[in-house]
Tab-separated table of C-alpha atoms and ligand atoms in Angstrom:
chain	number	residue	atom	x	y	z
F	1	UNK	CA	-23.766	-3.395	19.141
F	2	UNK	CA	-21.361	-6.331	19.448
F	3	UNK	CA	-17.667	-6.165	20.289
F	4	UNK	CA	-15.679	-4.674	17.392
F	5	UNK	CA	-13.938	-7.105	15.049
F	6	UNK	CA	-11.488	-4.359	14.156
F	7	UNK	CA	-8.156	-4.496	15.959
F	8	UNK	CA	-4.634	-4.380	14.572
F	9	UNK	CA	-1.552	-2.598	15.844
F	10	UNK	CA	1.313	-4.014	13.833
F	11	UNK	CA	2.194	-5.964	10.694
F	12	UNK	CA	2.931	-9.323	12.301
F	13	UNK	CA	0.561	-10.361	15.095
F	14	UNK	CA	-1.557	-13.429	14.159
F	15	UNK	CA	-3.873	-12.440	11.320
F	16	UNK	CA	-7.537	-13.178	12.037
F	17	UNK	CA	-9.406	-11.084	9.467
F	18	UNK	CA	-8.476	-9.092	6.394
F	19	UNK	CA	-9.886	-7.531	3.266
F	20	UNK	CA	-8.700	-9.030	-0.027
F	21	UNK	CA	-9.145	-6.729	-3.043
F	22	UNK	CA	-10.998	-7.471	-6.262
F	23	UNK	CA	-9.561	-6.775	-9.684
F	24	UNK	CA	-12.731	-6.954	-11.777
F	25	UNK	CA	-13.823	-3.503	-12.966
F	26	UNK	CA	-10.218	-2.192	-12.997
F	27	UNK	CA	-9.604	0.644	-15.410
F	28	UNK	CA	-6.290	1.920	-16.717
F	29	UNK	CA	-5.802	5.447	-15.367
F	30	UNK	CA	-5.490	8.345	-17.756
F	31	UNK	CA	-1.893	9.475	-18.191
F	32	UNK	CA	-1.153	12.596	-16.148
F	33	UNK	CA	1.640	14.170	-14.100
F	34	UNK	CA	0.707	12.243	-10.937
F	35	UNK	CA	0.973	8.910	-12.727
F	36	UNK	CA	4.150	9.908	-14.525
F	37	UNK	CA	5.778	10.747	-11.167
F	38	UNK	CA	5.848	7.125	-10.036
F	39	UNK	CA	5.374	4.922	-13.094
F	40	UNK	CA	8.423	3.330	-14.681
F	41	UNK	CA	9.360	5.056	-17.937
F	42	UNK	CA	8.825	1.858	-19.919
F	43	UNK	CA	5.121	1.880	-18.935
F	44	UNK	CA	4.146	5.173	-20.551
F	45	UNK	CA	2.994	3.461	-23.766
F	46	UNK	CA	0.590	1.253	-21.792
F	47	UNK	CA	-1.214	4.175	-20.166
F	48	UNK	CA	-1.262	6.159	-23.398
F	49	UNK	CA	-2.776	3.224	-25.266
F	50	UNK	CA	-5.314	2.048	-22.687
F	51	UNK	CA	-5.879	5.098	-20.408
F	52	UNK	CA	-9.589	5.431	-19.515
F	53	UNK	CA	-10.403	1.907	-20.754
F	54	UNK	CA	-10.878	-1.271	-18.742
F	55	UNK	CA	-7.689	-3.278	-18.254
F	56	UNK	CA	-7.403	-5.956	-20.955
F	57	UNK	CA	-9.724	-8.822	-19.988
F	58	UNK	CA	-7.037	-11.517	-20.105
F	59	UNK	CA	-4.918	-9.559	-17.604
F	60	UNK	CA	-7.918	-9.175	-15.303
F	61	UNK	CA	-8.878	-12.859	-15.509
F	62	UNK	CA	-5.364	-14.079	-14.726
F	63	UNK	CA	-4.983	-11.654	-11.804
F	64	UNK	CA	-8.491	-12.440	-10.479
F	65	UNK	CA	-7.639	-16.152	-10.342
F	66	UNK	CA	-4.574	-15.382	-8.235
F	67	UNK	CA	-6.464	-13.020	-5.917
F	68	UNK	CA	-9.267	-15.539	-5.432
F	69	UNK	CA	-6.600	-18.177	-4.746
F	70	UNK	CA	-5.123	-15.926	-2.039
F	71	UNK	CA	-8.564	-15.372	-0.496
F	72	UNK	CA	-9.272	-19.137	-0.504
F	73	UNK	CA	-5.885	-19.899	1.041
F	74	UNK	CA	-6.468	-17.404	3.846
F	75	UNK	CA	-9.879	-18.916	4.569
F	76	UNK	CA	-8.350	-22.407	4.682
F	77	UNK	CA	-5.799	-21.062	7.162
F	78	UNK	CA	-8.602	-19.835	9.396
F	79	UNK	CA	-8.503	-16.154	8.458
F	80	UNK	CA	-11.858	-14.433	7.940
F	81	UNK	CA	-11.818	-12.737	4.532
F	82	UNK	CA	-14.036	-9.955	3.244
F	83	UNK	CA	-14.044	-8.472	-0.257
F	84	UNK	CA	-14.998	-5.013	-1.553
F	85	UNK	CA	-17.755	-4.359	-4.076
F	86	UNK	CA	-17.047	-5.042	-7.736
F	87	UNK	CA	-17.376	-1.545	-9.194
F	88	UNK	CA	-17.140	-0.518	-12.844
F	89	UNK	CA	-14.342	2.036	-12.607
F	90	UNK	CA	-14.475	2.884	-16.321
F	91	UNK	CA	-17.326	5.317	-15.641
F	92	UNK	CA	-16.311	8.962	-15.815
F	93	UNK	CA	-16.838	11.010	-12.680
F	94	UNK	CA	-17.123	14.764	-12.595
F	95	UNK	CA	-16.212	17.082	-9.730
F	96	UNK	CA	-16.283	20.897	-9.880
F	97	UNK	CA	-12.541	20.824	-10.676
F	98	UNK	CA	-11.935	17.917	-13.055
F	99	UNK	CA	-13.327	14.725	-14.506
F	100	UNK	CA	-11.712	11.304	-14.625
F	101	UNK	CA	-12.304	7.593	-14.919
F	102	UNK	CA	-11.428	5.484	-11.851
F	103	UNK	CA	-8.833	2.804	-11.123
F	104	UNK	CA	-9.764	-0.285	-9.085
F	105	UNK	CA	-10.524	-1.860	-5.707
F	106	UNK	CA	-7.604	-4.248	-6.023
F	107	UNK	CA	-5.315	-2.699	-3.368
F	108	UNK	CA	-7.119	-2.256	-0.042
F	109	UNK	CA	-3.757	-1.543	1.639
F	110	UNK	CA	-3.614	1.794	-0.200
F	111	UNK	CA	-7.017	2.915	1.063
F	112	UNK	CA	-7.596	1.417	4.525
F	113	UNK	CA	-5.358	1.642	7.589
F	114	UNK	CA	-6.409	0.044	10.853
F	115	UNK	CA	-4.773	1.569	13.916
F	116	UNK	CA	-5.916	-0.183	17.087
F	117	UNK	CA	-9.718	-0.289	16.930
F	118	UNK	CA	-10.026	2.504	14.367
F	119	UNK	CA	-10.435	2.238	10.612
F	120	UNK	CA	-8.808	5.168	8.848
F	121	UNK	CA	-9.991	5.806	5.308
F	122	UNK	CA	-7.259	7.553	3.299
F	123	UNK	CA	-8.003	10.646	1.210
F	124	UNK	CA	-5.760	9.476	-1.683
F	125	UNK	CA	-3.971	11.766	-4.143
F	126	UNK	CA	-4.788	10.549	-7.652
F	127	UNK	CA	-7.938	11.751	-9.349
F	128	UNK	CA	-8.578	8.219	-10.585
F	129	UNK	CA	-8.713	7.080	-6.941
F	130	UNK	CA	-10.980	9.828	-5.610
F	131	UNK	CA	-14.000	7.553	-5.167
F	132	UNK	CA	-12.147	4.275	-4.674
F	133	UNK	CA	-13.015	4.026	-0.972
F	134	UNK	CA	-16.685	3.699	-1.866
F	135	UNK	CA	-16.055	0.142	-3.040
F	136	UNK	CA	-15.194	-0.614	0.615
F	137	UNK	CA	-18.025	1.388	2.148
F	138	UNK	CA	-20.466	-1.542	2.623
F	139	UNK	CA	-17.703	-3.351	4.544
F	140	UNK	CA	-16.712	-0.293	6.542
F	141	UNK	CA	-20.350	0.357	7.326
F	142	UNK	CA	-20.715	-3.175	8.697
F	143	UNK	CA	-17.503	-2.911	10.748
F	144	UNK	CA	-18.846	0.356	12.129
F	145	UNK	CA	-22.183	-1.220	12.964
F	146	UNK	CA	-20.276	-3.932	14.812
F	147	UNK	CA	-18.514	-1.438	17.021
F	148	UNK	CA	-15.443	-0.180	15.116
F	149	UNK	CA	-14.384	3.446	15.066
F	150	UNK	CA	-14.158	4.802	11.518
F	151	UNK	CA	-12.664	8.104	10.445
F	152	UNK	CA	-12.314	9.542	6.967
F	153	UNK	CA	-9.469	11.953	6.277
F	154	UNK	CA	-10.389	15.167	4.439
F	155	UNK	CA	-10.086	14.710	0.696
F	156	UNK	CA	-8.049	17.188	-1.318
F	157	UNK	CA	-9.925	18.796	-4.204
F	158	UNK	CA	-7.138	17.466	-6.480
F	159	UNK	CA	-7.566	20.666	-8.458
F	160	UNK	CA	-4.706	22.188	-10.449
F	161	UNK	CA	-3.096	23.845	-7.388
F	162	UNK	CA	-2.797	20.528	-5.623
F	163	UNK	CA	-0.183	19.275	-8.117
F	164	UNK	CA	3.214	20.922	-8.571
F	165	UNK	CA	3.230	22.330	-12.078
F	166	UNK	CA	7.033	22.385	-12.229
F	167	UNK	CA	7.629	18.867	-10.864
F	168	UNK	CA	9.667	16.616	-13.131
F	169	UNK	CA	10.453	12.951	-12.388
F	170	UNK	CA	13.842	13.620	-13.977
F	171	UNK	CA	14.616	16.153	-11.236
F	172	UNK	CA	13.468	14.386	-8.054
F	173	UNK	CA	15.708	16.523	-5.827
F	174	UNK	CA	16.502	20.211	-5.855
F	175	UNK	CA	19.457	21.295	-3.681
F	176	UNK	CA	19.327	17.867	-2.077
F	177	UNK	CA	15.675	18.204	-1.095
F	178	UNK	CA	13.191	15.640	-2.338
F	179	UNK	CA	10.540	16.943	-4.717
F	180	UNK	CA	7.059	15.492	-5.083
F	181	UNK	CA	4.334	15.883	-7.647
F	182	UNK	CA	1.760	16.766	-4.978
F	183	UNK	CA	1.965	20.033	-3.087
F	184	UNK	CA	1.254	20.866	0.540
F	185	UNK	CA	-1.849	22.841	-0.457
F	186	UNK	CA	-4.238	20.243	0.992
F	187	UNK	CA	-4.106	17.111	3.141
F	188	UNK	CA	-3.276	13.949	1.178
F	189	UNK	CA	-2.051	10.451	1.885
F	190	UNK	CA	-2.381	6.861	0.805
F	191	UNK	CA	-2.644	4.397	3.693
F	192	UNK	CA	0.261	2.372	2.278
F	193	UNK	CA	2.726	5.129	3.150
F	194	UNK	CA	2.298	4.147	6.826
F	195	UNK	CA	3.713	1.051	8.485
F	196	UNK	CA	2.697	0.009	11.990
F	197	UNK	CA	4.972	-1.274	14.755
F	198	UNK	CA	2.720	-1.142	17.813
F	199	UNK	CA	2.727	2.286	19.439
F	200	UNK	CA	5.105	3.521	16.727
F	201	UNK	CA	3.901	4.222	13.207
F	202	UNK	CA	6.391	5.103	10.469
F	203	UNK	CA	5.390	7.294	7.542
F	204	UNK	CA	7.118	8.697	4.504
F	205	UNK	CA	6.352	11.713	2.366
F	206	UNK	CA	5.844	10.540	-1.174
F	207	UNK	CA	4.222	11.426	-4.457
F	208	UNK	CA	0.866	10.564	-2.843
F	209	UNK	CA	1.477	11.517	0.805
F	210	UNK	CA	2.386	14.996	1.980
F	211	UNK	CA	3.473	16.531	5.264
F	212	UNK	CA	-0.062	17.669	6.028
F	213	UNK	CA	-1.295	14.104	5.554
F	214	UNK	CA	1.282	12.789	8.038
F	215	UNK	CA	0.370	15.568	10.492
F	216	UNK	CA	-3.339	14.745	10.107
F	217	UNK	CA	-2.549	11.139	11.006
F	218	UNK	CA	-0.420	12.204	13.986
F	219	UNK	CA	-3.255	14.301	15.407
F	220	UNK	CA	-5.933	11.661	14.845
F	221	UNK	CA	-4.354	8.444	16.090
F	222	UNK	CA	-4.289	9.830	19.610
F	223	UNK	CA	-1.822	9.737	22.471
F	224	UNK	CA	-1.376	5.957	22.404
F	225	UNK	CA	0.545	6.197	19.116
F	226	UNK	CA	3.626	8.059	17.884
F	227	UNK	CA	3.898	8.875	14.179
F	228	UNK	CA	7.485	9.163	12.941
F	229	UNK	CA	8.276	10.673	9.568
F	230	UNK	CA	11.135	8.820	7.888
F	231	UNK	CA	12.933	9.469	4.613
F	232	UNK	CA	14.651	6.961	2.368
F	233	UNK	CA	16.541	6.994	-0.919
F	234	UNK	CA	13.765	6.008	-3.298
F	235	UNK	CA	13.695	9.037	-5.579
F	236	UNK	CA	10.120	8.375	-6.750
F	237	UNK	CA	8.434	7.096	-3.594
F	238	UNK	CA	4.858	5.887	-3.455
F	239	UNK	CA	4.037	3.496	-0.599
F	240	UNK	CA	6.466	2.413	2.083
F	241	UNK	CA	5.737	-1.323	1.932
F	242	UNK	CA	8.526	-2.211	-0.476
F	243	UNK	CA	11.025	-0.089	1.469
F	244	UNK	CA	10.842	-1.221	5.093
F	245	UNK	CA	9.025	-4.403	6.080
F	246	UNK	CA	8.884	-5.110	9.829
F	247	UNK	CA	8.493	-8.854	10.296
F	248	UNK	CA	8.216	-9.164	14.049
F	249	UNK	CA	9.517	-7.623	17.239
F	250	UNK	CA	13.152	-6.724	16.507
F	251	UNK	CA	13.209	-7.947	12.885
F	252	UNK	CA	13.252	-5.547	9.965
F	253	UNK	CA	13.623	-6.276	6.269
F	254	UNK	CA	15.113	-3.219	4.571
F	255	UNK	CA	15.264	-2.521	0.858
F	256	UNK	CA	18.955	-2.834	-0.115
F	257	UNK	CA	18.812	0.017	-2.620
F	258	UNK	CA	16.560	2.583	-0.983
F	259	UNK	CA	17.463	2.233	2.697
F	260	UNK	CA	21.015	3.461	3.088
F	261	UNK	CA	20.395	4.788	6.570
F	262	UNK	CA	18.314	2.793	9.028
F	263	UNK	CA	15.952	5.040	10.998
F	264	UNK	CA	17.199	5.710	14.522
F	265	UNK	CA	14.325	3.799	16.130
F	266	UNK	CA	15.379	0.514	14.488
F	267	UNK	CA	19.010	0.725	15.668
F	268	UNK	CA	18.567	-2.136	18.137
F	269	UNK	CA	16.641	-4.320	15.649
F	270	UNK	CA	18.127	-7.052	13.503
F	271	UNK	CA	18.052	-5.565	10.007
F	272	UNK	CA	18.522	-7.793	6.966
F	273	UNK	CA	18.534	-7.026	3.240
F	274	UNK	CA	16.618	-9.257	0.842
F	275	UNK	CA	18.128	-10.664	-2.354
F	276	UNK	CA	17.312	-8.888	-5.622
F	277	UNK	CA	14.016	-9.672	-7.358
F	278	UNK	CA	14.089	-12.606	-9.779
F	279	UNK	CA	12.830	-10.535	-12.734
F	280	UNK	CA	14.409	-7.108	-12.506
F	281	UNK	CA	13.377	-4.530	-15.132
F	282	UNK	CA	10.123	-6.409	-15.703
F	283	UNK	CA	8.377	-4.377	-18.397
F	284	UNK	CA	4.960	-5.620	-17.267
F	285	UNK	CA	5.321	-3.706	-13.996
F	286	UNK	CA	3.379	-0.672	-15.120
F	287	UNK	CA	2.856	1.060	-11.773
F	288	UNK	CA	5.606	-0.151	-9.540
F	289	UNK	CA	9.266	-0.880	-8.980
F	290	UNK	CA	10.718	-4.394	-9.179
F	291	UNK	CA	10.634	-4.538	-5.380
F	292	UNK	CA	7.095	-5.911	-5.272
F	293	UNK	CA	9.065	-9.027	-4.456
F	294	UNK	CA	9.166	-7.955	-0.761
F	295	UNK	CA	5.527	-6.830	-0.695
F	296	UNK	CA	4.487	-10.024	1.064
F	297	UNK	CA	2.040	-10.717	3.893
F	298	UNK	CA	2.834	-11.884	7.415
F	299	UNK	CA	0.333	-14.367	8.831
F	300	UNK	CA	2.140	-14.130	12.151
F	301	UNK	CA	5.667	-13.388	13.280
F	302	UNK	CA	6.958	-16.731	11.938
F	303	UNK	CA	4.918	-17.292	8.766
F	304	UNK	CA	4.759	-15.275	5.559
F	305	UNK	CA	2.897	-15.682	2.267
F	306	UNK	CA	5.234	-14.936	-0.651
F	307	UNK	CA	5.149	-15.057	-4.456
F	308	UNK	CA	6.215	-18.522	-5.621
F	309	UNK	CA	8.747	-17.446	-8.235
F	310	UNK	CA	10.791	-15.465	-5.702
F	311	UNK	CA	12.932	-18.472	-4.840
F	312	UNK	CA	16.022	-16.578	-3.600
F	313	UNK	CA	13.757	-14.579	-1.283
F	314	UNK	CA	12.059	-17.750	-0.060
F	315	UNK	CA	15.451	-19.311	0.739
F	316	UNK	CA	16.580	-16.105	2.442
F	317	UNK	CA	13.444	-16.021	4.634
F	318	UNK	CA	13.807	-19.694	5.533
F	319	UNK	CA	17.431	-19.093	6.540
F	320	UNK	CA	16.186	-16.305	8.784
F	321	UNK	CA	13.846	-18.741	10.503
F	322	UNK	CA	10.543	-18.024	8.750
F	323	UNK	CA	8.034	-20.515	7.410
F	324	UNK	CA	6.959	-19.545	3.922
F	325	UNK	CA	3.802	-20.310	1.990
F	326	UNK	CA	4.418	-19.739	-1.726
F	327	UNK	CA	1.539	-18.845	-4.028
F	328	UNK	CA	1.297	-17.723	-7.660
F	329	UNK	CA	0.825	-13.966	-7.754
F	330	UNK	CA	2.893	-12.771	-10.702
F	331	UNK	CA	-0.143	-11.991	-12.836
F	332	UNK	CA	-1.309	-9.534	-10.209
F	333	UNK	CA	1.956	-7.548	-10.318
F	334	UNK	CA	1.046	-5.487	-13.433
F	335	UNK	CA	-1.721	-3.872	-11.372
F	336	UNK	CA	0.915	-2.355	-9.102
F	337	UNK	CA	1.116	-4.460	-5.972
F	338	UNK	CA	1.706	-7.875	-4.487
F	339	UNK	CA	0.220	-9.779	-1.557
F	340	UNK	CA	0.620	-6.994	1.026
F	341	UNK	CA	-0.989	-4.373	-1.227
F	342	UNK	CA	-3.818	-6.750	-2.154
F	343	UNK	CA	-4.883	-7.074	1.483
F	344	UNK	CA	-5.691	-4.832	4.432
F	345	UNK	CA	-5.556	-5.997	8.025
F	346	UNK	CA	-8.836	-5.839	9.881
F	347	UNK	CA	-8.021	-7.980	12.867
F	348	UNK	CA	-4.793	-9.296	14.316
F	349	UNK	CA	-4.696	-10.670	17.824
F	350	UNK	CA	-2.266	-9.202	20.325
F	351	UNK	CA	-2.172	-6.105	22.415
F	352	UNK	CA	-0.829	-2.628	21.913
F	353	UNK	CA	2.862	-2.565	22.823
F	354	UNK	CA	5.951	-0.517	22.373
F	355	UNK	CA	8.822	-2.263	20.566
F	356	UNK	CA	11.381	0.515	20.808
U	1	LIG	N1	2.296	-0.172	-4.100
U	1	LIG	C1	3.582	-0.703	-3.836
U	1	LIG	C2	4.533	-0.254	-4.890
U	1	LIG	C3	5.753	0.265	-4.348
U	1	LIG	C4	6.891	0.142	-5.330
U	1	LIG	O1	6.791	0.615	-6.467
U	1	LIG	O2	7.919	-0.441	-4.990
């Protein structure tokens, strides 16, 4: 055994190694209640037309060029980059409860969370993502063999009882209480519903993460970490990384629409609101909100990699004292994420600290 390469406690310490996803093999998920809960209404036609089939080849090629460009940039900047397997996700899988085609290995941030020296493999909540982690297994196996800890959260069956039969995206609250398409019947979470700030980890319940999932995380990260459940005003939440984006000790970017109340813990931090996205209501955003604009990657607490068309955001970040590296990434957006989603931290230097 050698010393583990896996170590990351926050979103901003100097990045030394990360996984960059691959988009080849991506398959459009079959339209169901879980997808409907978070997809923009304008995207329904896309899933109904292509569900179960590979994403159109021209979309894949354009997005793959941008992803490869990101991977090459990171390598040039001295970051070690690993990539998952290219898997054909159009194959149908069968469990005792259901059958489904898959999705992709394009968004490692959704599947893998590194907390300290431990890799946490998320159980996920969509049937199309049930086996997604296997695309990362050769990498995880090698990190394990090099000394990392690796834990896999229990997977829900994703049977009928797991989803709320009476959930409607048009009624996201009942008596003021947020409703979600997944139930509390079994543990579920996507890794991207957690954001790390040293000893403090913030998590939201969403249409892919339930209370049991957050509790599972709380019990497994150990006494060095505190998991705080936070709630925002996104009525169809899925993934926290376009809602709050911690950029460094004491600096928080907060979504101007969904974060009306800053969580108590951040009260002493400088909180700023980004400008609106340059292409709001983009009909090619099939899985996500327009706020992919702030789904960018910190190389360290001064430098961020952002999408090149987001000029108002770039100016805003420069005014705040950040160095920005702008890259083309717009063709990746239709797959549901930007530069943060397309990567997962494996190693950032720095030690475990409390920032609150
Ligand atoms: N996976 C990030 C998407 C979050 C959003 O729709 O804003």
